Amino acid sequence: MRFKWLKILLVTLIATALLAGCATQKAPEQQQQKQLNFGMVIKEPGAPFVQAFVKGAEGKAQELGVKVDIKDGQADSMKIMEIMDTFITQKVDGFIMAGAVDLKAIVPGIKKLNEAGIPVIALDTSPEGGKVDYFISFDIEQSSKKAGEAFVQGIKDRNGGVVPSGVVIEITGALEDMFTQSCSKGLHAVTDQYPQLKVVQGEGNWNDVDSHERTSDLLTRYGKEVLGVYVQTPDIMGPGAVSAIEAAGLNPKDYGICGICIGPEGLELINQGKALAIVEQPAFDSAQMAVQYLYDIKKGNPTPKIGDTVTKDGALWSPAKVVKNPWAEEGAFIILQGPLVPTDVKADDQRLWENKLSSLWKK
């Protein structure tokens, strides 16, 4: 009898050990099923292109069953780095940097994320240091060159096919921003071919108030010498420039406003005939791609490598070359196509996120 009970006890112990072993084996698997959580910082929550980032990221997160925690960085480098520290403490699974003003000041925060093993993806502008796994955007300089070519062609069309001597007003963003500098390089790659053009800058500082004041000042100063007004980003500075032209009793159509980043504001200016042509920033799509690639990185799925070309049938941003990020110390730059509206696509093309705006905002 004692032997029988010992035998039963031994079988029970073995079964318990086997069950414990199974539980131990399942633990990592269960841990993998934990919902992924990505942190994201935005620069200006009120700007429509930033809302396109938000809606794009949220929509893709919902599709993939992950969470994206979006914080307002208030365009303040210290605030952004505080948010980064919080995300590191929370052990987020990935980080999206959706815009900052000083791209060098936030590098210490990027390096902290790197040290914590948290993958980083940037939108709009790239941090100028550390490892940024992917910077997903259109080519600011090349897109500005495309807009600059349309701008100079407009000057020719208004002057019998020639470029006369005169002044070009360039309304810039914040001068310390790499985005501003890239915009200027693109425009000047075109205007420098015409030494008879004098380009004068006014710092619009990414808002309509400054844009209005600078345009007004320069129109007053140069008067009839002004051949055109180039606005680096008409989405957030175009209405200010247009209102200054109209306040001077002039017709915006005579100044051939061009630039990059349409937004609903720029689209309205095109439809009204107050802007000539603008290159669209694929903001909504870039945010969706950011969430998808963070998800793929964490799941061990294949992601684009330097030298690849990313394509998608029917997408305005396709094909997108993948090159080394020229701003960060490590990482890739996925160069999305930006269509020139209304030349490459019409202003009513439903693939433009600006035309999806009302349906996106209702969700």
PDB file of C-alpha atoms in Angstrom, residues 41-174:
ATOM      1  CA  VAL A  41       5.632  63.761 -30.703  1.00  0.00           C
ATOM      2  CA  ILE A  42       3.995  66.393 -32.922  1.00  0.00           C
ATOM      3  CA  LYS A  43       5.061  70.007 -33.370  1.00  0.00           C
ATOM      4  CA  GLU A  44       1.929  72.105 -33.943  1.00  0.00           C
ATOM      5  CA  PRO A  45      -1.356  70.289 -33.263  1.00  0.00           C
ATOM      6  CA  GLY A  46      -3.442  72.993 -34.943  1.00  0.00           C
ATOM      7  CA  ALA A  47      -1.741  72.758 -38.348  1.00  0.00           C
ATOM      8  CA  PRO A  48      -3.704  70.610 -40.840  1.00  0.00           C
ATOM      9  CA  PHE A  49      -0.576  68.774 -42.061  1.00  0.00           C
ATOM     10  CA  VAL A  50       0.166  67.782 -38.443  1.00  0.00           C
ATOM     11  CA  GLN A  51      -3.409  66.574 -38.080  1.00  0.00           C
ATOM     12  CA  ALA A  52      -2.793  64.510 -41.222  1.00  0.00           C
ATOM     13  CA  PHE A  53       0.171  62.940 -39.391  1.00  0.00           C
ATOM     14  CA  VAL A  54      -2.088  62.237 -36.409  1.00  0.00           C
ATOM     15  CA  LYS A  55      -4.937  60.750 -38.446  1.00  0.00           C
ATOM     16  CA  GLY A  56      -2.558  58.675 -40.546  1.00  0.00           C
ATOM     17  CA  ALA A  57      -0.804  57.241 -37.490  1.00  0.00           C
ATOM     18  CA  GLU A  58      -4.030  56.586 -35.578  1.00  0.00           C
ATOM     19  CA  GLY A  59      -5.680  54.907 -38.544  1.00  0.00           C
ATOM     20  CA  LYS A  60      -2.780  52.545 -39.182  1.00  0.00           C
ATOM     21  CA  ALA A  61      -2.455  51.799 -35.448  1.00  0.00           C
ATOM     22  CA  GLN A  62      -6.116  50.804 -35.289  1.00  0.00           C
ATOM     23  CA  GLU A  63      -5.681  48.607 -38.359  1.00  0.00           C
ATOM     24  CA  LEU A  64      -2.689  46.806 -36.829  1.00  0.00           C
ATOM     25  CA  GLY A  65      -4.110  46.563 -33.322  1.00  0.00           C
ATOM     26  CA  VAL A  66      -1.378  48.670 -31.734  1.00  0.00           C
ATOM     27  CA  LYS A  67      -1.471  51.826 -29.626  1.00  0.00           C
ATOM     28  CA  VAL A  68       0.068  55.177 -30.535  1.00  0.00           C
ATOM     29  CA  ASP A  69       0.450  57.710 -27.720  1.00  0.00           C
ATOM     30  CA  ILE A  70       0.614  61.190 -29.286  1.00  0.00           C
ATOM     31  CA  LYS A  71       2.047  64.149 -27.341  1.00  0.00           C
ATOM     32  CA  ASP A  72       2.323  67.828 -28.223  1.00  0.00           C
ATOM     33  CA  GLY A  73       5.964  68.943 -28.199  1.00  0.00           C
ATOM     34  CA  GLN A  74       4.864  72.606 -28.418  1.00  0.00           C
ATOM     35  CA  ALA A  75       7.754  73.250 -30.854  1.00  0.00           C
ATOM     36  CA  ASP A  76       9.990  73.356 -27.767  1.00  0.00           C
ATOM     37  CA  SER A  77      13.161  71.266 -27.725  1.00  0.00           C
ATOM     38  CA  MET A  78      13.259  70.899 -23.939  1.00  0.00           C
ATOM     39  CA  LYS A  79       9.609  69.839 -23.869  1.00  0.00           C
ATOM     40  CA  ILE A  80      10.233  67.309 -26.624  1.00  0.00           C
ATOM     41  CA  MET A  81      13.164  65.779 -24.745  1.00  0.00           C
ATOM     42  CA  GLU A  82      11.097  65.581 -21.553  1.00  0.00           C
ATOM     43  CA  ILE A  83       8.491  63.623 -23.510  1.00  0.00           C
ATOM     44  CA  MET A  84      11.225  61.370 -24.892  1.00  0.00           C
ATOM     45  CA  ASP A  85      12.421  60.652 -21.332  1.00  0.00           C
ATOM     46  CA  THR A  86       8.861  59.774 -20.307  1.00  0.00           C
ATOM     47  CA  PHE A  87       8.502  57.403 -23.250  1.00  0.00           C
ATOM     48  CA  ILE A  88      11.817  55.748 -22.350  1.00  0.00           C
ATOM     49  CA  THR A  89      10.622  55.285 -18.757  1.00  0.00           C
ATOM     50  CA  GLN A  90       7.385  53.795 -20.094  1.00  0.00           C
ATOM     51  CA  LYS A  91       9.434  51.435 -22.294  1.00  0.00           C
ATOM     52  CA  VAL A  92       7.537  52.236 -25.476  1.00  0.00           C
ATOM     53  CA  ASP A  93       8.136  49.877 -28.384  1.00  0.00           C
ATOM     54  CA  GLY A  94       8.939  52.608 -30.897  1.00  0.00           C
ATOM     55  CA  PHE A  95       9.084  56.391 -31.315  1.00  0.00           C
ATOM     56  CA  ILE A  96       7.872  58.737 -34.069  1.00  0.00           C
ATOM     57  CA  MET A  97       9.341  62.260 -34.238  1.00  0.00           C
ATOM     58  CA  ALA A  98       6.742  64.189 -36.245  1.00  0.00           C
ATOM     59  CA  GLY A  99       8.410  67.580 -36.423  1.00  0.00           C
ATOM     60  CA  ALA A 100      10.659  69.871 -34.401  1.00  0.00           C
ATOM     61  CA  VAL A 101      12.161  73.309 -34.939  1.00  0.00           C
ATOM     62  CA  ASP A 102      15.732  72.829 -33.680  1.00  0.00           C
ATOM     63  CA  LEU A 103      16.823  69.495 -35.125  1.00  0.00           C
ATOM     64  CA  LYS A 104      20.212  69.596 -33.392  1.00  0.00           C
ATOM     65  CA  ALA A 105      18.958  70.410 -29.903  1.00  0.00           C
ATOM     66  CA  ILE A 106      16.870  67.214 -29.719  1.00  0.00           C
ATOM     67  CA  VAL A 107      19.762  64.897 -30.655  1.00  0.00           C
ATOM     68  CA  PRO A 108      20.600  64.016 -26.990  1.00  0.00           C
ATOM     69  CA  GLY A 109      17.037  62.716 -26.649  1.00  0.00           C
ATOM     70  CA  ILE A 110      17.372  60.680 -29.848  1.00  0.00           C
ATOM     71  CA  LYS A 111      20.594  59.134 -28.538  1.00  0.00           C
ATOM     72  CA  LYS A 112      18.876  58.201 -25.269  1.00  0.00           C
ATOM     73  CA  LEU A 113      16.204  56.404 -27.281  1.00  0.00           C
ATOM     74  CA  ASN A 114      18.971  54.650 -29.214  1.00  0.00           C
ATOM     75  CA  GLU A 115      20.637  53.521 -25.982  1.00  0.00           C
ATOM     76  CA  ALA A 116      17.293  52.196 -24.724  1.00  0.00           C
ATOM     77  CA  GLY A 117      16.934  50.107 -27.880  1.00  0.00           C
ATOM     78  CA  ILE A 118      13.825  51.995 -29.023  1.00  0.00           C
ATOM     79  CA  PRO A 119      13.552  52.329 -32.833  1.00  0.00           C
ATOM     80  CA  VAL A 120      13.081  55.887 -34.118  1.00  0.00           C
ATOM     81  CA  ILE A 121      11.226  57.100 -37.207  1.00  0.00           C
ATOM     82  CA  ALA A 122      11.085  60.784 -38.203  1.00  0.00           C
ATOM     83  CA  LEU A 123       8.504  62.622 -40.305  1.00  0.00           C
ATOM     84  CA  ASP A 124       8.577  66.146 -41.773  1.00  0.00           C
ATOM     85  CA  THR A 125      12.168  66.852 -40.671  1.00  0.00           C
ATOM     86  CA  SER A 126      15.039  64.639 -39.530  1.00  0.00           C
ATOM     87  CA  PRO A 127      17.008  64.994 -36.282  1.00  0.00           C
ATOM     88  CA  GLU A 128      20.576  65.955 -37.180  1.00  0.00           C
ATOM     89  CA  GLY A 129      22.342  63.235 -35.197  1.00  0.00           C
ATOM     90  CA  GLY A 130      21.934  59.864 -33.550  1.00  0.00           C
ATOM     91  CA  LYS A 131      20.338  56.871 -35.249  1.00  0.00           C
ATOM     92  CA  VAL A 132      17.048  57.513 -37.026  1.00  0.00           C
ATOM     93  CA  ASP A 133      15.937  54.146 -38.376  1.00  0.00           C
ATOM     94  CA  TYR A 134      13.813  55.816 -41.035  1.00  0.00           C
ATOM     95  CA  PHE A 135      13.213  59.400 -42.094  1.00  0.00           C
ATOM     96  CA  ILE A 136      10.064  59.273 -44.246  1.00  0.00           C
ATOM     97  CA  SER A 137       9.327  62.386 -46.278  1.00  0.00           C
ATOM     98  CA  PHE A 138       9.487  63.886 -49.707  1.00  0.00           C
ATOM     99  CA  ASP A 139      12.798  65.425 -50.782  1.00  0.00           C
ATOM    100  CA  ILE A 140      12.413  68.998 -49.553  1.00  0.00           C
ATOM    101  CA  GLU A 141      15.179  70.409 -51.732  1.00  0.00           C
ATOM    102  CA  GLN A 142      14.166  68.607 -54.927  1.00  0.00           C
ATOM    103  CA  SER A 143      10.494  69.366 -54.357  1.00  0.00           C
ATOM    104  CA  SER A 144      11.374  73.041 -53.873  1.00  0.00           C
ATOM    105  CA  LYS A 145      13.367  72.927 -57.095  1.00  0.00           C
ATOM    106  CA  LYS A 146      10.294  71.526 -58.872  1.00  0.00           C
ATOM    107  CA  ALA A 147       8.184  74.343 -57.413  1.00  0.00           C
ATOM    108  CA  GLY A 148      10.922  76.849 -58.340  1.00  0.00           C
ATOM    109  CA  GLU A 149      10.849  75.713 -61.951  1.00  0.00           C
ATOM    110  CA  ALA A 150       7.074  76.242 -62.072  1.00  0.00           C
ATOM    111  CA  PHE A 151       7.580  79.648 -60.439  1.00  0.00           C
ATOM    112  CA  VAL A 152      10.138  80.818 -63.027  1.00  0.00           C
ATOM    113  CA  GLN A 153       7.993  79.446 -65.843  1.00  0.00           C
ATOM    114  CA  GLY A 154       5.187  81.593 -64.456  1.00  0.00           C
ATOM    115  CA  ILE A 155       7.432  84.658 -64.659  1.00  0.00           C
ATOM    116  CA  LYS A 156       8.181  83.794 -68.295  1.00  0.00           C
ATOM    117  CA  ASP A 157       4.504  83.278 -69.099  1.00  0.00           C
ATOM    118  CA  ARG A 158       3.664  86.696 -67.645  1.00  0.00           C
ATOM    119  CA  ASN A 159       6.509  88.410 -69.516  1.00  0.00           C
ATOM    120  CA  GLY A 160       6.360  87.245 -73.087  1.00  0.00           C
ATOM    121  CA  GLY A 161       8.443  84.117 -72.587  1.00  0.00           C
ATOM    122  CA  VAL A 162      11.467  85.820 -71.036  1.00  0.00           C
ATOM    123  CA  VAL A 163      12.782  86.410 -67.511  1.00  0.00           C
ATOM    124  CA  PRO A 164      13.307  90.177 -67.141  1.00  0.00           C
ATOM    125  CA  SER A 165      15.426  91.888 -64.528  1.00  0.00           C
ATOM    126  CA  GLY A 166      13.579  92.240 -61.285  1.00  0.00           C
ATOM    127  CA  VAL A 167      12.998  91.116 -57.715  1.00  0.00           C
ATOM    128  CA  VAL A 168      11.692  87.826 -56.375  1.00  0.00           C
ATOM    129  CA  ILE A 169      10.296  87.833 -52.843  1.00  0.00           C
ATOM    130  CA  GLU A 170      11.021  84.588 -50.993  1.00  0.00           C
ATOM    131  CA  ILE A 171       8.932  84.114 -47.848  1.00  0.00           C
ATOM    132  CA  THR A 172      10.826  81.622 -45.702  1.00  0.00           C
ATOM    133  CA  GLY A 173      10.045  79.593 -42.619  1.00  0.00           C
ATOM    134  CA  ALA A 174      12.151  79.899 -39.459  1.00  0.00           C
TER     135      ALA A 174
END
